[in-house]
Short mmCIF file of C-alpha atoms and ligand atoms in Angstrom, two decimals:
data_model
loop_
_atom_site.label_atom_id
_atom_site.label_comp_id
_atom_site.label_asym_id
_atom_site.label_seq_id
_atom_site.Cartn_x
_atom_site.Cartn_y
_atom_site.Cartn_z
CA MET A 1 0.05 0.24 0.22
CA LYS A 2 1.11 3.57 -0.45
CA THR A 3 0.33 6.82 0.78
CA GLN A 4 2.08 10.01 1.25
CA VAL A 5 1.68 10.55 4.99
CA GLY A 6 1.98 7.19 7.56
CA ILE A 7 0.09 7.95 10.79
CA ILE A 8 1.37 5.72 13.45
CA GLY A 9 -1.33 5.69 16.73
CA GLY A 10 -4.79 6.61 16.10
CA GLY A 11 -5.50 8.61 19.23
CA PRO A 12 -5.94 11.93 19.31
CA SER A 13 -3.26 12.92 17.64
CA GLY A 14 -2.80 10.90 14.83
CA LEU A 15 -6.54 11.12 13.53
CA LEU A 16 -6.50 15.27 14.31
CA LEU A 17 -3.75 15.11 12.00
CA SER A 18 -5.02 12.77 9.62
CA GLN A 19 -9.09 14.06 9.47
CA LEU A 20 -6.91 17.47 8.54
CA LEU A 21 -4.80 16.62 6.63
CA HIS A 22 -7.95 15.13 4.12
CA VAL A 23 -9.47 18.29 4.24
CA GLN A 24 -6.07 19.93 2.48
CA GLY A 25 -6.49 16.60 -0.28
CA ILE A 26 -3.37 14.92 1.74
CA ASP A 27 -3.37 11.24 1.64
CA ASN A 28 -2.30 9.70 4.90
CA VAL A 29 -3.36 6.51 6.28
CA VAL A 30 -3.69 5.82 10.46
CA LEU A 31 -2.34 2.25 11.62
CA GLU A 32 -3.20 2.00 15.31
CA LYS A 33 -2.73 -1.19 17.23
CA HIS A 34 -5.61 -1.50 19.23
CA THR A 35 -9.35 -1.76 18.09
CA ARG A 36 -11.21 1.46 18.15
CA ASP A 37 -13.45 0.43 21.43
CA TYR A 38 -10.30 0.00 23.60
CA VAL A 39 -8.96 3.44 22.50
CA LEU A 40 -12.67 5.36 23.43
CA SER A 41 -12.46 3.79 26.51
CA ARG A 42 -9.91 5.24 27.99
CA ILE A 43 -10.60 8.14 30.54
CA ARG A 44 -8.09 10.88 29.85
CA ALA A 45 -8.39 14.58 29.74
CA GLY A 46 -11.20 16.42 29.94
CA VAL A 47 -10.16 20.91 29.10
CA LEU A 48 -9.72 22.30 25.89
CA GLU A 49 -7.35 25.41 24.79
CA HIS A 50 -9.46 28.00 22.40
CA GLY A 51 -6.59 26.92 19.93
CA PHE A 52 -7.38 23.13 20.13
CA ALA A 53 -11.02 23.95 19.82
CA ASP A 54 -10.97 25.75 16.88
CA LEU A 55 -8.20 23.37 15.55
CA MET A 56 -11.64 21.09 15.72
CA ARG A 57 -13.90 23.15 13.73
CA GLU A 58 -11.16 23.64 10.87
CA ALA A 59 -11.32 19.66 11.20
CA ARG A 60 -14.73 19.70 10.27
CA CYS A 61 -15.45 17.73 13.72
CA GLY A 62 -16.47 20.57 16.20
CA GLU A 63 -19.88 19.95 15.85
CA ARG A 64 -20.93 17.90 19.25
CA MET A 65 -17.83 19.72 20.88
CA ASP A 66 -19.68 23.32 20.58
CA ALA A 67 -23.03 21.74 21.19
CA GLU A 68 -22.34 19.41 24.33
CA GLY A 69 -18.84 20.88 25.90
CA GLU A 70 -19.12 23.39 28.41
CA ILE A 71 -17.54 27.13 27.92
CA HIS A 72 -15.85 27.71 31.03
CA ASP A 73 -14.35 31.39 32.22
CA GLY A 74 -12.68 30.61 34.98
CA PHE A 75 -11.89 27.77 37.93
CA GLU A 76 -11.28 27.67 42.14
CA ILE A 77 -8.44 26.74 43.78
CA ALA A 78 -9.12 26.14 47.45
CA HIS A 79 -6.65 26.33 49.79
CA GLU A 80 -7.50 26.76 54.13
CA GLY A 81 -10.81 25.69 53.81
CA ARG A 82 -11.97 29.15 51.37
CA ARG A 83 -11.81 29.33 47.41
CA ASP A 84 -10.30 31.85 45.66
CA ARG A 85 -11.74 31.81 41.86
CA ILE A 86 -9.21 32.67 38.77
CA ASP A 87 -11.51 34.54 36.38
CA LEU A 88 -9.87 33.11 32.85
CA LYS A 89 -12.36 35.08 30.66
CA GLY A 90 -11.38 38.81 32.59
CA LEU A 91 -7.72 37.99 33.09
CA THR A 92 -7.38 37.66 29.27
CA GLY A 93 -9.42 39.41 27.20
CA GLY A 94 -12.01 36.84 26.99
CA ASN A 95 -10.61 33.94 26.70
CA SER A 96 -12.31 30.63 27.90
CA VAL A 97 -11.65 26.65 27.72
CA ILE A 98 -13.76 23.52 26.38
CA VAL A 99 -15.06 21.04 29.31
CA TYR A 100 -15.12 18.20 27.07
CA GLY A 101 -13.51 14.58 27.39
CA GLN A 102 -10.63 13.05 25.31
CA THR A 103 -13.20 10.39 25.12
CA GLU A 104 -15.83 11.83 22.97
CA LEU A 105 -13.18 13.71 20.63
CA THR A 106 -11.73 10.99 19.87
CA ARG A 107 -14.93 9.19 18.92
CA ASP A 108 -15.55 12.98 16.84
CA LEU A 109 -12.80 12.59 14.89
CA TYR A 110 -13.11 8.67 14.57
CA ASP A 111 -16.09 9.59 13.21
CA ALA A 112 -15.01 12.49 11.11
CA ARG A 113 -12.26 10.03 9.36
CA GLU A 114 -14.72 6.80 8.96
CA LYS A 115 -17.75 9.28 7.19
CA MET A 116 -14.68 11.18 4.75
CA GLY A 117 -13.63 7.17 4.20
CA GLY A 118 -10.33 7.66 5.90
CA LEU A 119 -8.27 4.66 6.35
CA VAL A 120 -7.56 4.25 10.01
CA VAL A 121 -6.01 0.14 9.81
CA HIS A 122 -7.16 -1.24 13.64
CA GLU A 123 -4.94 -3.89 15.73
CA ALA A 124 -1.75 -2.95 13.44
CA LEU A 125 0.86 -5.01 15.36
CA ASP A 126 4.38 -4.48 15.65
CA VAL A 127 4.30 -1.70 13.55
CA GLN A 128 7.59 -1.06 12.39
CA PRO A 129 9.52 2.21 10.98
CA HIS A 130 12.15 1.89 8.66
CA ASP A 131 14.66 4.32 6.59
CA ILE A 132 13.28 7.15 8.34
CA GLY A 133 16.44 8.27 7.30
CA THR A 134 15.71 8.59 3.35
CA ASP A 135 13.49 10.38 1.35
CA SER A 136 11.30 6.98 0.95
CA PRO A 137 10.68 5.78 4.29
CA TYR A 138 7.80 2.99 4.96
CA LEU A 139 6.13 0.93 7.59
CA THR A 140 5.65 -2.19 7.85
CA TYR A 141 2.74 -4.19 10.38
CA GLU A 142 1.17 -7.41 10.96
CA GLN A 143 -2.58 -7.54 10.92
CA GLU A 144 -4.66 -10.90 11.44
CA GLY A 145 -1.12 -12.60 11.21
CA GLU A 146 -0.63 -10.79 8.27
CA LYS A 147 2.35 -8.92 7.52
CA LYS A 148 2.25 -6.10 5.28
CA ARG A 149 3.80 -2.84 3.78
CA LEU A 150 3.03 1.33 3.53
CA ASP A 151 5.46 3.34 1.93
CA CYS A 152 5.26 6.36 2.52
CA GLU A 153 7.58 9.81 2.13
CA TYR A 154 6.77 10.87 5.97
CA ILE A 155 6.18 8.90 8.99
CA ILE A 156 4.49 10.70 11.77
CA GLY A 157 4.73 8.84 15.59
CA ALA A 158 1.84 9.60 17.30
CA ASP A 159 1.80 6.33 18.74
CA GLY A 160 1.92 7.95 22.45
CA PHE A 161 4.82 7.39 25.76
CA HIS A 162 5.09 4.24 25.12
CA GLY A 163 4.97 3.79 21.07
CA VAL A 164 7.24 3.00 18.48
CA SER A 165 7.82 5.59 17.61
CA ARG A 166 10.56 8.28 19.37
CA LYS A 167 12.27 4.62 19.96
CA SER A 168 13.44 3.54 16.29
CA ILE A 169 15.23 7.00 17.18
CA PRO A 170 19.10 6.27 16.89
CA LYS A 171 20.40 6.70 20.48
CA GLY A 172 23.12 9.44 19.73
CA LYS A 173 20.54 11.09 17.69
CA ILE A 174 17.78 11.64 20.49
CA ARG A 175 18.23 13.54 24.09
CA GLU A 176 15.75 13.26 26.88
CA PHE A 177 14.79 15.85 29.77
CA GLU A 178 12.37 14.35 33.10
CA ARG A 179 11.46 14.57 36.20
CA VAL A 180 9.24 12.10 38.07
CA TYR A 181 6.98 13.02 40.44
CA PRO A 182 6.96 10.84 44.10
CA PHE A 183 3.09 10.41 43.66
CA GLY A 184 0.06 9.96 41.71
CA TRP A 185 -3.59 11.13 41.03
CA LEU A 186 -6.06 8.51 41.84
CA GLY A 187 -9.42 9.86 39.12
CA VAL A 188 -12.26 9.05 39.71
CA LEU A 189 -15.51 8.80 36.94
CA SER A 190 -19.11 8.44 38.62
CA GLU A 191 -21.97 9.61 37.04
CA THR A 192 -23.04 11.97 39.66
CA LYS A 193 -24.38 16.16 39.35
CA PRO A 194 -20.54 17.75 39.79
CA VAL A 195 -20.38 19.00 42.77
CA SER A 196 -19.31 22.46 41.65
CA PRO A 197 -20.26 24.34 37.82
CA GLU A 198 -16.47 25.03 37.57
CA LEU A 199 -13.61 23.05 38.43
CA ILE A 200 -11.89 23.32 42.32
CA TYR A 201 -8.47 22.46 42.35
CA ALA A 202 -7.52 22.51 45.97
CA ARG A 203 -4.25 22.40 47.73
CA HIS A 204 -4.60 20.24 51.59
CA GLU A 205 -2.23 18.89 54.36
CA ARG A 206 -3.86 15.55 53.41
CA GLY A 207 -2.57 16.62 49.43
CA PHE A 208 -3.56 17.40 46.41
CA ALA A 209 -7.48 16.99 45.05
CA LEU A 210 -9.52 17.91 41.85
CA CYS A 211 -13.47 18.27 41.21
CA SER A 212 -13.66 18.07 37.50
CA LEU A 213 -16.84 16.97 35.23
CA ARG A 214 -17.96 15.63 31.86
CA SER A 215 -21.28 17.11 32.09
CA GLN A 216 -23.75 18.07 34.09
CA VAL A 217 -24.60 14.46 34.75
CA LEU A 218 -20.79 12.81 34.81
CA SER A 219 -18.20 13.73 37.50
CA ARG A 220 -14.56 13.81 37.79
CA TYR A 221 -12.82 13.82 40.14
CA TYR A 222 -9.08 13.02 41.28
CA ILE A 223 -6.75 12.55 44.45
CA GLN A 224 -3.25 12.90 44.99
CA VAL A 225 -2.25 9.39 46.21
CA PRO A 226 1.34 7.90 46.96
CA LEU A 227 2.59 6.04 43.90
CA SER A 228 2.84 2.36 45.69
CA ASP A 229 -0.98 2.74 46.05
CA THR A 230 -3.01 0.84 43.93
CA THR A 231 -6.81 0.66 42.36
CA ASP A 232 -7.95 -2.70 44.90
CA GLN A 233 -6.79 -0.17 48.07
CA TRP A 234 -9.10 2.13 47.50
CA SER A 235 -13.04 1.47 47.87
CA ASP A 236 -15.28 4.21 46.35
CA ASP A 237 -16.26 4.62 49.82
CA ALA A 238 -12.47 5.35 50.91
CA PHE A 239 -12.28 7.86 47.73
CA TRP A 240 -15.20 9.79 47.97
CA GLU A 241 -14.00 10.18 53.00
CA GLU A 242 -10.84 11.04 51.68
CA LEU A 243 -12.01 13.80 49.47
CA LYS A 244 -14.91 15.12 51.37
CA LEU A 245 -11.57 16.06 53.60
CA ARG A 246 -9.49 17.66 50.84
CA LEU A 247 -12.12 19.77 50.44
CA PRO A 248 -13.43 23.20 52.18
CA GLU A 249 -16.90 21.56 54.44
CA ASP A 250 -18.97 24.25 52.25
CA VAL A 251 -18.20 22.10 49.07
CA SER A 252 -17.66 19.02 50.46
CA ALA A 253 -20.94 19.22 52.63
CA LYS A 254 -23.14 19.08 48.65
CA LEU A 255 -20.45 16.80 47.30
CA GLU A 256 -22.96 14.40 45.34
CA THR A 257 -21.13 10.59 45.93
CA GLY A 258 -22.25 7.55 44.03
CA PRO A 259 -20.69 3.96 42.32
CA SER A 260 -17.02 4.30 40.43
CA ILE A 261 -17.44 3.80 36.62
CA GLU A 262 -14.07 4.25 36.09
CA LYS A 263 -11.48 4.02 38.42
CA SER A 264 -7.64 4.63 37.46
CA ILE A 265 -4.29 5.86 38.98
CA ALA A 266 -1.89 7.84 36.56
CA PRO A 267 1.75 8.41 37.78
CA LEU A 268 3.03 11.49 37.44
CA ARG A 269 6.27 13.10 35.42
CA SER A 270 7.59 15.22 33.07
CA PHE A 271 9.23 14.32 29.74
CA VAL A 272 10.59 15.53 26.52
CA ALA A 273 12.29 14.24 23.39
CA GLU A 274 14.32 16.21 21.57
CA PRO A 275 14.11 16.86 18.29
CA MET A 276 10.80 15.81 17.79
CA ARG A 277 11.88 14.97 14.06
CA TYR A 278 14.60 12.40 12.66
CA GLY A 279 14.96 12.11 9.12
CA ASN A 280 11.40 12.21 7.13
CA MET A 281 9.74 10.60 10.41
CA PHE A 282 7.92 13.50 13.05
CA LEU A 283 7.09 13.46 16.55
CA ALA A 284 4.02 14.37 17.94
CA GLY A 285 1.93 14.45 21.54
CA ASP A 286 2.81 12.09 23.91
CA ALA A 287 5.19 10.81 21.60
CA ALA A 288 7.26 13.37 22.36
CA HIS A 289 6.50 15.02 26.33
CA ILE A 290 4.48 14.02 29.18
CA VAL A 291 3.02 16.32 31.28
CA PRO A 292 1.89 16.40 34.92
CA PRO A 293 -2.15 16.45 33.96
CA THR A 294 -1.92 19.57 37.30
CA GLY A 295 -1.92 21.87 34.67
CA ALA A 296 -4.47 20.52 32.11
CA ARG A 297 -1.16 20.86 28.96
CA GLY A 298 -0.85 17.10 27.94
CA LEU A 299 -3.83 16.79 25.31
CA ASN A 300 -3.63 20.84 24.59
CA SER A 301 0.53 20.41 24.06
CA ALA A 302 -0.54 17.11 21.34
CA ALA A 303 -2.60 19.54 19.71
CA SER A 304 -0.17 22.34 19.46
CA ASP A 305 2.19 20.15 17.67
CA ILE A 306 -0.17 18.98 15.22
CA TYR A 307 -1.40 22.56 14.33
CA TYR A 308 2.32 23.31 13.32
CA LEU A 309 2.70 19.93 11.63
CA TYR A 310 -0.84 20.18 9.94
CA HIS A 311 0.32 23.67 8.45
CA ALA A 312 4.23 22.88 7.69
CA MET A 313 2.50 19.24 5.43
CA ARG A 314 -0.29 22.20 4.04
CA ASP A 315 2.73 24.23 2.51
CA ARG A 316 4.61 21.04 1.28
CA TYR A 317 2.01 19.63 -0.67
CA LYS A 318 0.18 22.70 -1.69
CA LYS A 319 3.00 25.53 -2.12
CA GLY A 320 6.17 22.83 -2.29
CA ASP A 321 7.34 24.65 0.46
CA ASP A 322 9.67 22.48 2.99
CA SER A 323 10.05 25.75 5.33
CA GLY A 324 7.25 24.55 8.07
CA LEU A 325 8.86 21.12 8.02
CA GLU A 326 12.27 22.32 8.89
CA ALA A 327 11.33 24.41 11.57
CA TYR A 328 8.37 22.27 13.04
CA SER A 329 10.93 20.65 16.31
CA ALA A 330 12.54 24.18 17.51
CA LYS A 331 9.10 25.44 16.98
CA ALA A 332 7.05 22.78 18.75
CA LEU A 333 9.29 22.52 21.24
CA ALA A 334 9.18 26.43 22.11
CA ARG A 335 5.67 25.14 23.17
CA VAL A 336 5.85 22.56 24.34
CA TRP A 337 8.19 23.71 26.83
CA LYS A 338 6.50 26.23 28.07
CA GLY A 339 3.74 23.99 28.82
CA GLN A 340 6.09 21.70 30.84
CA ARG A 341 6.92 25.03 32.83
CA PHE A 342 3.20 25.37 33.03
CA SER A 343 2.39 22.25 34.34
CA TRP A 344 5.94 21.76 37.06
CA TRP A 345 5.04 24.89 37.81
CA MET A 346 1.21 24.74 38.79
CA THR A 347 1.94 20.97 40.02
CA MET A 348 4.52 22.12 42.54
CA LEU A 349 2.32 24.82 43.72
CA LEU A 350 -0.39 22.23 44.58
CA HIS A 351 0.75 18.76 45.49
CA LYS A 352 1.64 18.07 49.42
CA PHE A 353 5.53 17.06 49.04
CA PRO A 354 6.03 15.19 52.24
CA GLU A 355 10.08 15.62 51.68
CA ASN A 356 10.21 18.89 51.62
CA ALA A 357 12.26 20.82 54.17
CA PRO A 358 10.61 22.92 56.51
CA PHE A 359 12.10 26.68 53.88
CA ASP A 360 10.46 24.50 51.20
CA GLN A 361 7.09 24.79 52.66
CA ARG A 362 7.19 28.04 53.84
CA LEU A 363 8.05 29.28 49.81
CA GLN A 364 5.35 26.86 48.80
CA GLU A 365 2.91 28.33 50.83
CA THR A 366 4.33 32.15 49.78
CA ASP A 367 3.67 30.47 46.01
CA LEU A 368 0.04 30.46 46.60
CA ASP A 369 -0.39 33.30 48.56
CA TYR A 370 1.68 35.91 45.73
CA LEU A 371 -0.59 34.40 43.36
CA LEU A 372 -3.63 34.66 44.93
CA SER A 373 -3.44 38.41 45.85
CA SER A 374 -1.85 39.32 42.32
CA GLU A 375 -3.30 40.24 39.26
CA ALA A 376 -0.32 39.98 36.99
CA ALA A 377 0.49 36.81 38.56
CA MET A 378 -3.22 35.20 37.91
CA ALA A 379 -3.20 37.04 34.70
CA SER A 380 -0.04 35.01 33.98
CA LEU A 381 -1.82 31.47 35.01
CA ALA A 382 -5.06 31.99 33.71
CA GLU A 383 -2.84 33.02 29.68
CA ASN A 384 -0.85 29.60 29.77
CA TYR A 385 -4.55 27.79 31.32
CA VAL A 386 -6.51 29.17 28.07
CA GLY A 387 -3.43 28.49 25.96
CA LEU A 388 -0.88 30.67 24.47
CA ALA A 389 -0.65 32.13 21.07
CA PHE A 390 -0.08 28.67 18.67
P1 FAS B 401 -2.03 7.91 22.80
O1 FAS B 401 -1.33 7.87 23.93
O2 FAS B 401 -3.41 9.63 23.54
O3 FAS B 401 -2.37 7.66 21.72
C1 FAS B 401 -1.73 7.01 21.07
C2 FAS B 401 -2.18 6.08 20.34
O4 FAS B 401 -0.64 5.50 19.60
C3 FAS B 401 -3.04 4.99 21.30
O5 FAS B 401 -4.23 4.74 20.56
C4 FAS B 401 -1.81 3.81 21.21
O6 FAS B 401 -2.29 3.01 21.02
C5 FAS B 401 -1.33 4.06 19.89
N1 FAS B 401 -0.16 3.07 19.91
C6 FAS B 401 1.06 2.81 20.64
N2 FAS B 401 1.87 2.36 20.18
C7 FAS B 401 1.41 2.03 18.92
C8 FAS B 401 1.87 0.68 17.87
N3 FAS B 401 3.38 0.49 18.15
N4 FAS B 401 1.86 0.64 17.18
C9 FAS B 401 0.19 1.42 16.41
N5 FAS B 401 0.17 2.12 17.39
C10 FAS B 401 0.21 2.66 18.63
N6 FAS B 401 -4.00 15.06 29.69
C11 FAS B 401 -4.71 16.24 29.89
O7 FAS B 401 -4.69 17.56 29.39
N7 FAS B 401 -5.65 15.99 31.49
C12 FAS B 401 -5.40 14.89 31.99
O8 FAS B 401 -6.58 15.28 32.49
C13 FAS B 401 -5.35 14.15 31.35
N8 FAS B 401 -4.81 12.89 31.65
C14 FAS B 401 -4.24 11.99 31.64
C15 FAS B 401 -4.31 10.38 32.28
C16 FAS B 401 -3.83 9.26 32.15
C17 FAS B 401 -3.59 8.17 32.40
C18 FAS B 401 -2.82 9.28 30.66
C19 FAS B 401 -2.21 8.53 29.95
C20 FAS B 401 -2.60 10.31 30.24
C21 FAS B 401 -3.52 11.92 30.30
N9 FAS B 401 -3.62 12.97 29.82
C22 FAS B 401 -4.14 13.91 30.08
C23 FAS B 401 -2.99 13.30 28.88
C24 FAS B 401 -3.44 12.72 27.77
O9 FAS B 401 -4.59 13.13 27.22
C25 FAS B 401 -2.39 12.03 26.50
O10 FAS B 401 -1.93 13.87 26.37
C26 FAS B 401 -3.26 12.12 25.07
O11 FAS B 401 -3.68 11.25 25.26
C27 FAS B 401 -2.03 12.72 23.25
O12 FAS B 401 -2.82 12.28 23.18
P2 FAS B 401 -1.35 10.95 21.57
O13 FAS B 401 -0.60 11.93 21.18
O14 FAS B 401 -2.58 10.82 20.84
O15 FAS B 401 -1.13 10.17 22.51
C1 PHB B 402 -10.17 15.59 33.94
O1 PHB B 402 -11.47 16.78 33.78
O2 PHB B 402 -9.61 15.54 33.64
C2 PHB B 402 -8.74 17.17 33.77
C3 PHB B 402 -8.92 18.59 34.18
C4 PHB B 402 -8.26 19.47 35.11
C5 PHB B 402 -6.80 19.32 34.51
C6 PHB B 402 -6.43 17.40 34.86
C7 PHB B 402 -7.83 16.45 34.54
O3 PHB B 402 -5.42 20.04 35.23
#
């Protein structure tokens, strides 16, 4: 089989790029190792920057997001039993975020690919990139026991942190930066009314907590837990009790609890691989970088890679102009690192670090005190949260 762009990975990064390229008449094929249902069973991000929302609209996939997603003009930070609101809209001259689950967004992308006759190969096993340093790279994979080959002009590694693309780059040609945090997030999805119309990020001496949502009947909650914890150590009742202890009393008093329909623990790490290109293979999304979810940047950082790749591919195929492809890695990394900084800062600000020396403990308290007493500091938080310009 032959195509112009071979995409490894049918998550949000791969599917969004595939859809955007298709709309521009650029031929592409997505190779996804799992079934569509498996991909859609993963509960992940929930907050979209306005730039991401615009990309979904440009990909002709924004209809359900605009109909069912919720515009959020602000969120709250809970600490010492009280709540302070970050007025995103007021502090950024009118920008907001859309709360719309990654699962739904990925479903919309799959549906659009299907409707437009896009080719997403599911259960493509043992995908391997070949000759990525040449002008005629190709991919091999196995499907239903049969070895297959996909010849392409460019390969996009959109296969997530554990994918094959980054690992296919020769060791000396890639540099990795990493920070692992000494805790994880225990997340619960429940068919209950969200405790608050806006997100609440809670800093508490027992640990961080987050109240989020997917709709007015579907709530998403997280609590910081030690890395050694497992989900079977946390009954629903134990989760709800701990969450209540970390929220201000007026919030926990109205918390509607119910059975968890999903429960998982995600470790927190900051990770960047540089450069995001080797030969004619380009890395995008979690294949190249990971952030702790505290700043809601993960999915949004993936979208900014896709924004740059899409424009670069469009210039290459429509105008024969390679400058966007040449500049991709540097341009994408400049924004990726700003997302890394913000996610690291939000994580250091709001989580409990038991090993913190007393001085560091005071610094953390002062960081929050300064933030909530300075309009300039809150404006800086807000412009990062709604999304910096591409
Ligand atoms: P993905 O990992 O989503 O997709 C990669 C795809 O490639 C997958 O479908 C995988 O099956 C496929 N693949 C992998 N290896 C392959 C191979 N060898 N061959 C073929 N296919 C292969 N972000 C936020 O903003 N907020 C959050 O709250 C948040 N929570 C998260 C919780 C968890 C547990 C995780 C893991 C991530 C979370 N993220 C969050 C980040 C997440 O949303 C990612 O940023 C987003 O999924 C990135 O999308 P992709 O780059 O497409 O990678
Ligand atoms: C979520 O709703 O899953 C979510 C929202 C904001 C975050 C992280 C996760 O910062």
